[in-house]
GROMACS .gro file of C-alpha atoms in nm:
model
  256
    1UNK     CA    1  19.409   5.822  19.008
    2UNK     CA    2  19.404   5.776  19.385
    3UNK     CA    3  19.263   6.081  19.570
    4UNK     CA    4  19.505   6.032  19.861
    5UNK     CA    5  19.851   5.953  19.719
    6UNK     CA    6  19.790   6.064  19.355
    7UNK     CA    7  19.908   5.725  19.227
    8UNK     CA    8  19.819   5.691  18.858
    9UNK     CA    9  19.804   5.370  18.657
   10UNK     CA   10  19.645   5.226  18.344
   11UNK     CA   11  19.285   5.116  18.391
   12UNK     CA   12  19.371   4.760  18.287
   13UNK     CA   13  19.645   4.747  18.554
   14UNK     CA   14  19.424   4.879  18.833
   15UNK     CA   15  19.334   4.533  18.963
   16UNK     CA   16  19.702   4.438  18.985
   17UNK     CA   17  19.803   4.736  19.200
   18UNK     CA   18  19.786   4.708  19.577
   19UNK     CA   19  19.829   5.033  19.768
   20UNK     CA   20  19.777   5.123  20.131
   21UNK     CA   21  19.699   5.492  20.110
   22UNK     CA   22  19.683   5.617  20.464
   23UNK     CA   23  19.616   5.977  20.380
   24UNK     CA   24  19.753   6.271  20.186
   25UNK     CA   25  20.125   6.291  20.103
   26UNK     CA   26  20.336   6.364  20.407
   27UNK     CA   27  20.078   6.246  20.658
   28UNK     CA   28  20.297   5.968  20.789
   29UNK     CA   29  20.650   6.083  20.708
   30UNK     CA   30  20.919   6.013  20.961
   31UNK     CA   31  21.052   6.366  20.971
   32UNK     CA   32  20.740   6.511  21.132
   33UNK     CA   33  20.889   6.482  21.478
   34UNK     CA   34  20.784   6.126  21.562
   35UNK     CA   35  21.130   5.992  21.485
   36UNK     CA   36  21.434   6.203  21.561
   37UNK     CA   37  21.681   6.124  21.283
   38UNK     CA   38  22.040   6.231  21.329
   39UNK     CA   39  22.241   6.214  21.008
   40UNK     CA   40  22.569   6.135  21.174
   41UNK     CA   41  22.887   6.047  20.986
   42UNK     CA   42  22.733   6.145  20.653
   43UNK     CA   43  23.083   6.202  20.518
   44UNK     CA   44  23.144   5.886  20.317
   45UNK     CA   45  23.521   5.926  20.365
   46UNK     CA   46  23.483   5.862  20.737
   47UNK     CA   47  23.445   5.487  20.799
   48UNK     CA   48  23.180   5.352  21.033
   49UNK     CA   49  23.258   5.129  21.329
   50UNK     CA   50  23.181   4.824  21.113
   51UNK     CA   51  23.417   4.936  20.838
   52UNK     CA   52  23.706   4.967  21.083
   53UNK     CA   53  23.689   4.597  21.176
   54UNK     CA   54  23.932   4.363  21.001
   55UNK     CA   55  23.870   3.987  20.996
   56UNK     CA   56  24.096   3.704  20.892
   57UNK     CA   57  23.970   3.387  20.722
   58UNK     CA   58  23.907   3.199  21.048
   59UNK     CA   59  23.717   3.493  21.196
   60UNK     CA   60  23.503   3.525  20.884
   61UNK     CA   61  23.411   3.158  20.904
   62UNK     CA   62  23.324   3.191  21.273
   63UNK     CA   63  23.115   3.503  21.211
   64UNK     CA   64  22.919   3.328  20.936
   65UNK     CA   65  22.840   3.036  21.169
   66UNK     CA   66  22.722   3.277  21.439
   67UNK     CA   67  22.517   3.474  21.187
   68UNK     CA   68  22.342   3.165  21.048
   69UNK     CA   69  22.261   3.043  21.400
   70UNK     CA   70  22.084   3.370  21.483
   71UNK     CA   71  21.853   3.412  21.184
   72UNK     CA   72  21.498   3.279  21.173
   73UNK     CA   73  21.482   3.223  20.797
   74UNK     CA   74  21.668   3.039  20.523
   75UNK     CA   75  21.858   3.348  20.414
   76UNK     CA   76  22.191   3.202  20.518
   77UNK     CA   77  22.540   3.316  20.436
   78UNK     CA   78  22.774   3.071  20.263
   79UNK     CA   79  23.153   3.065  20.263
   80UNK     CA   80  23.319   2.996  19.927
   81UNK     CA   81  23.643   2.810  19.866
   82UNK     CA   82  23.822   3.126  19.752
   83UNK     CA   83  23.755   3.296  20.085
   84UNK     CA   84  23.465   3.510  19.966
   85UNK     CA   85  23.110   3.456  20.088
   86UNK     CA   86  22.757   3.509  19.964
   87UNK     CA   87  22.439   3.606  20.143
   88UNK     CA   88  22.126   3.818  20.144
   89UNK     CA   89  22.069   4.180  20.236
   90UNK     CA   90  21.733   4.349  20.274
   91UNK     CA   91  21.697   4.700  20.137
   92UNK     CA   92  21.402   4.926  20.212
   93UNK     CA   93  21.317   5.180  19.945
   94UNK     CA   94  21.225   5.520  20.088
   95UNK     CA   95  21.187   5.731  19.776
   96UNK     CA   96  20.986   6.051  19.797
   97UNK     CA   97  21.016   6.134  19.428
   98UNK     CA   98  20.877   5.941  19.130
   99UNK     CA   99  21.096   5.700  18.934
  100UNK     CA  100  21.099   5.647  18.558
  101UNK     CA  101  21.028   5.312  18.393
  102UNK     CA  102  21.020   5.228  18.022
  103UNK     CA  103  20.692   5.242  17.836
  104UNK     CA  104  20.655   5.116  17.478
  105UNK     CA  105  20.386   5.244  17.249
  106UNK     CA  106  20.313   5.033  16.942
  107UNK     CA  107  20.282   5.246  16.630
  108UNK     CA  108  20.251   5.129  16.268
  109UNK     CA  109  20.541   5.176  16.026
  110UNK     CA  110  20.535   5.141  15.650
  111UNK     CA  111  20.810   4.928  15.497
  112UNK     CA  112  20.800   4.776  15.148
  113UNK     CA  113  20.433   4.861  15.116
  114UNK     CA  114  20.336   4.669  15.430
  115UNK     CA  115  20.243   4.778  15.780
  116UNK     CA  116  20.471   4.661  16.061
  117UNK     CA  117  20.428   4.728  16.433
  118UNK     CA  118  20.723   4.924  16.560
  119UNK     CA  119  20.815   4.996  16.922
  120UNK     CA  120  20.895   5.351  17.025
  121UNK     CA  121  21.092   5.385  17.347
  122UNK     CA  122  20.923   5.612  17.596
  123UNK     CA  123  20.928   5.652  17.970
  124UNK     CA  124  20.664   5.699  18.235
  125UNK     CA  125  20.696   5.800  18.599
  126UNK     CA  126  20.526   5.672  18.913
  127UNK     CA  127  20.577   5.663  19.288
  128UNK     CA  128  20.700   5.341  19.445
  129UNK     CA  129  20.468   5.234  19.728
  130UNK     CA  130  20.589   5.336  20.073
  131UNK     CA  131  20.771   5.060  20.260
  132UNK     CA  132  20.879   4.865  19.951
  133UNK     CA  133  21.140   4.605  20.054
  134UNK     CA  134  21.368   4.395  19.836
  135UNK     CA  135  21.603   4.109  19.924
  136UNK     CA  136  21.920   4.079  19.718
  137UNK     CA  137  22.159   3.783  19.701
  138UNK     CA  138  22.508   3.934  19.670
  139UNK     CA  139  22.876   3.855  19.716
  140UNK     CA  140  23.102   3.977  19.993
  141UNK     CA  141  23.287   4.201  19.747
  142UNK     CA  142  22.969   4.348  19.591
  143UNK     CA  143  22.994   4.725  19.617
  144UNK     CA  144  22.719   4.966  19.726
  145UNK     CA  145  22.702   5.116  19.377
  146UNK     CA  146  22.642   4.768  19.234
  147UNK     CA  147  22.360   4.712  19.485
  148UNK     CA  148  22.194   5.032  19.365
  149UNK     CA  149  22.226   4.918  19.002
  150UNK     CA  150  22.074   4.579  19.090
  151UNK     CA  151  21.778   4.738  19.269
  152UNK     CA  152  21.706   4.966  18.975
  153UNK     CA  153  21.715   4.666  18.738
  154UNK     CA  154  21.478   4.470  18.965
  155UNK     CA  155  21.220   4.748  18.938
  156UNK     CA  156  21.310   4.832  18.573
  157UNK     CA  157  21.394   5.188  18.676
  158UNK     CA  158  21.580   5.372  18.399
  159UNK     CA  159  21.678   5.679  18.600
  160UNK     CA  160  22.045   5.763  18.639
  161UNK     CA  161  22.186   5.556  18.931
  162UNK     CA  162  22.367   5.867  19.057
  163UNK     CA  163  22.027   6.003  19.161
  164UNK     CA  164  22.017   5.742  19.440
  165UNK     CA  165  22.230   5.652  19.741
  166UNK     CA  166  22.246   5.356  19.978
  167UNK     CA  167  22.228   5.438  20.349
  168UNK     CA  168  22.293   5.235  20.661
  169UNK     CA  169  22.047   5.288  20.943
  170UNK     CA  170  22.117   5.206  21.307
  171UNK     CA  171  21.943   5.264  21.639
  172UNK     CA  172  22.142   5.360  21.947
  173UNK     CA  173  22.040   5.524  22.275
  174UNK     CA  174  21.685   5.575  22.144
  175UNK     CA  175  21.817   5.770  21.846
  176UNK     CA  176  21.819   5.678  21.478
  177UNK     CA  177  22.139   5.734  21.282
  178UNK     CA  178  22.176   5.742  20.905
  179UNK     CA  179  22.502   5.725  20.713
  180UNK     CA  180  22.546   5.727  20.339
  181UNK     CA  181  22.761   5.443  20.211
  182UNK     CA  182  23.048   5.513  19.978
  183UNK     CA  183  23.033   5.358  19.633
  184UNK     CA  184  23.306   5.105  19.714
  185UNK     CA  185  23.174   4.993  20.054
  186UNK     CA  186  23.059   4.632  20.078
  187UNK     CA  187  22.707   4.595  20.225
  188UNK     CA  188  22.728   4.219  20.285
  189UNK     CA  189  23.047   4.265  20.486
  190UNK     CA  190  22.870   4.529  20.698
  191UNK     CA  191  22.577   4.290  20.741
  192UNK     CA  192  22.808   4.013  20.864
  193UNK     CA  193  22.992   4.239  21.108
  194UNK     CA  194  22.672   4.389  21.248
  195UNK     CA  195  22.481   4.062  21.272
  196UNK     CA  196  22.124   3.993  21.156
  197UNK     CA  197  21.951   4.251  21.381
  198UNK     CA  198  21.770   4.517  21.178
  199UNK     CA  199  21.792   4.759  21.470
  200UNK     CA  200  22.168   4.732  21.480
  201UNK     CA  201  22.198   4.778  21.103
  202UNK     CA  202  21.962   4.801  20.809
  203UNK     CA  203  21.991   4.934  20.454
  204UNK     CA  204  21.779   5.204  20.292
  205UNK     CA  205  21.774   5.333  19.935
  206UNK     CA  206  21.703   5.705  19.918
  207UNK     CA  207  21.750   5.993  19.680
  208UNK     CA  208  22.101   6.130  19.663
  209UNK     CA  209  22.174   6.480  19.784
  210UNK     CA  210  22.079   6.737  19.523
  211UNK     CA  211  22.427   6.885  19.508
  212UNK     CA  212  22.586   6.553  19.408
  213UNK     CA  213  22.364   6.482  19.108
  214UNK     CA  214  22.499   6.557  18.761
  215UNK     CA  215  22.197   6.747  18.633
  216UNK     CA  216  22.361   6.804  18.293
  217UNK     CA  217  22.295   6.437  18.216
  218UNK     CA  218  21.915   6.486  18.203
  219UNK     CA  219  21.686   6.614  17.930
  220UNK     CA  220  21.491   6.938  17.946
  221UNK     CA  221  21.152   6.770  18.016
  222UNK     CA  222  21.311   6.576  18.303
  223UNK     CA  223  21.464   6.892  18.449
  224UNK     CA  224  21.131   7.077  18.429
  225UNK     CA  225  20.966   6.783  18.603
  226UNK     CA  226  21.231   6.789  18.877
  227UNK     CA  227  21.170   7.162  18.931
  228UNK     CA  228  20.798   7.100  18.980
  229UNK     CA  229  20.869   6.817  19.222
  230UNK     CA  230  21.115   7.031  19.421
  231UNK     CA  231  20.860   7.312  19.435
  232UNK     CA  232  20.596   7.079  19.580
  233UNK     CA  233  20.848   6.940  19.830
  234UNK     CA  234  20.947   7.291  19.937
  235UNK     CA  235  20.586   7.399  19.983
  236UNK     CA  236  20.511   7.087  20.188
  237UNK     CA  237  20.822   7.139  20.402
  238UNK     CA  238  20.727   7.502  20.469
  239UNK     CA  239  20.374   7.395  20.562
  240UNK     CA  240  20.507   7.146  20.818
  241UNK     CA  241  20.745   7.398  20.967
  242UNK     CA  242  20.468   7.654  21.007
  243UNK     CA  243  20.243   7.394  21.166
  244UNK     CA  244  20.517   7.285  21.407
  245UNK     CA  245  20.597   7.640  21.519
  246UNK     CA  246  20.229   7.728  21.548
  247UNK     CA  247  20.177   7.429  21.776
  248UNK     CA  248  20.478   7.527  21.987
  249UNK     CA  249  20.355   7.886  22.008
  250UNK     CA  250  20.011   7.764  22.118
  251UNK     CA  251  20.164   7.556  22.401
  252UNK     CA  252  20.363   7.856  22.520
  253UNK     CA  253  20.053   8.074  22.521
  254UNK     CA  254  19.864   7.807  22.718
  255UNK     CA  255  20.146   7.797  22.970
  256UNK     CA  256  20.134   8.177  23.005
   0.00000   0.00000   0.00000
């Protein structure tokens, strides 16, 4: 158990885990005022500027050539004979809540007078390290919901995919904008239209808004765990707000 981030693992797995614990939870979060995030166009029914652009076959081919000439790696895009194309997207995982992964406990079972090891399906929860990044090779028609499913499979996460959402992040006029992608939006198409610059467009996996999660799909232990997590998040958020207003009040008093 780490004293800073409370990460817990099996003692045999300790040597395999690499964590960069920079302090207690919330010490380096982006919403502490260092980065002003404006959640603009969070309505998924309103298309972004990339989604409004229509390209014909010749324009797609030209865009792919321009894209491949601008990248500094071998993560190229390739045009297929049927007019579709394949390529890579990079997704950063910014999850503040723990995820569930399968855990199997071997227990003996008696059958025909003999002992047989039998697997019992269980689950365990842990926090993904901050700044986890994953590259995915996808098709031009791969939907955002399918990207979320692929990411969960990569990390063997068994939580309901509806708990998560894929966001596009962009920087403009020294401001950071986040927009949640609709389930049917095509991330690789957005990547091609925006170009390879991560400042112009990048993808982030985050928790979905609480109101859009079907909580009836979870078991009672999971729901109790969620309530405890939400309580800790609320207490931490209140603590930050009080600290921010206290600092502002102190500056005003110094000015007086």
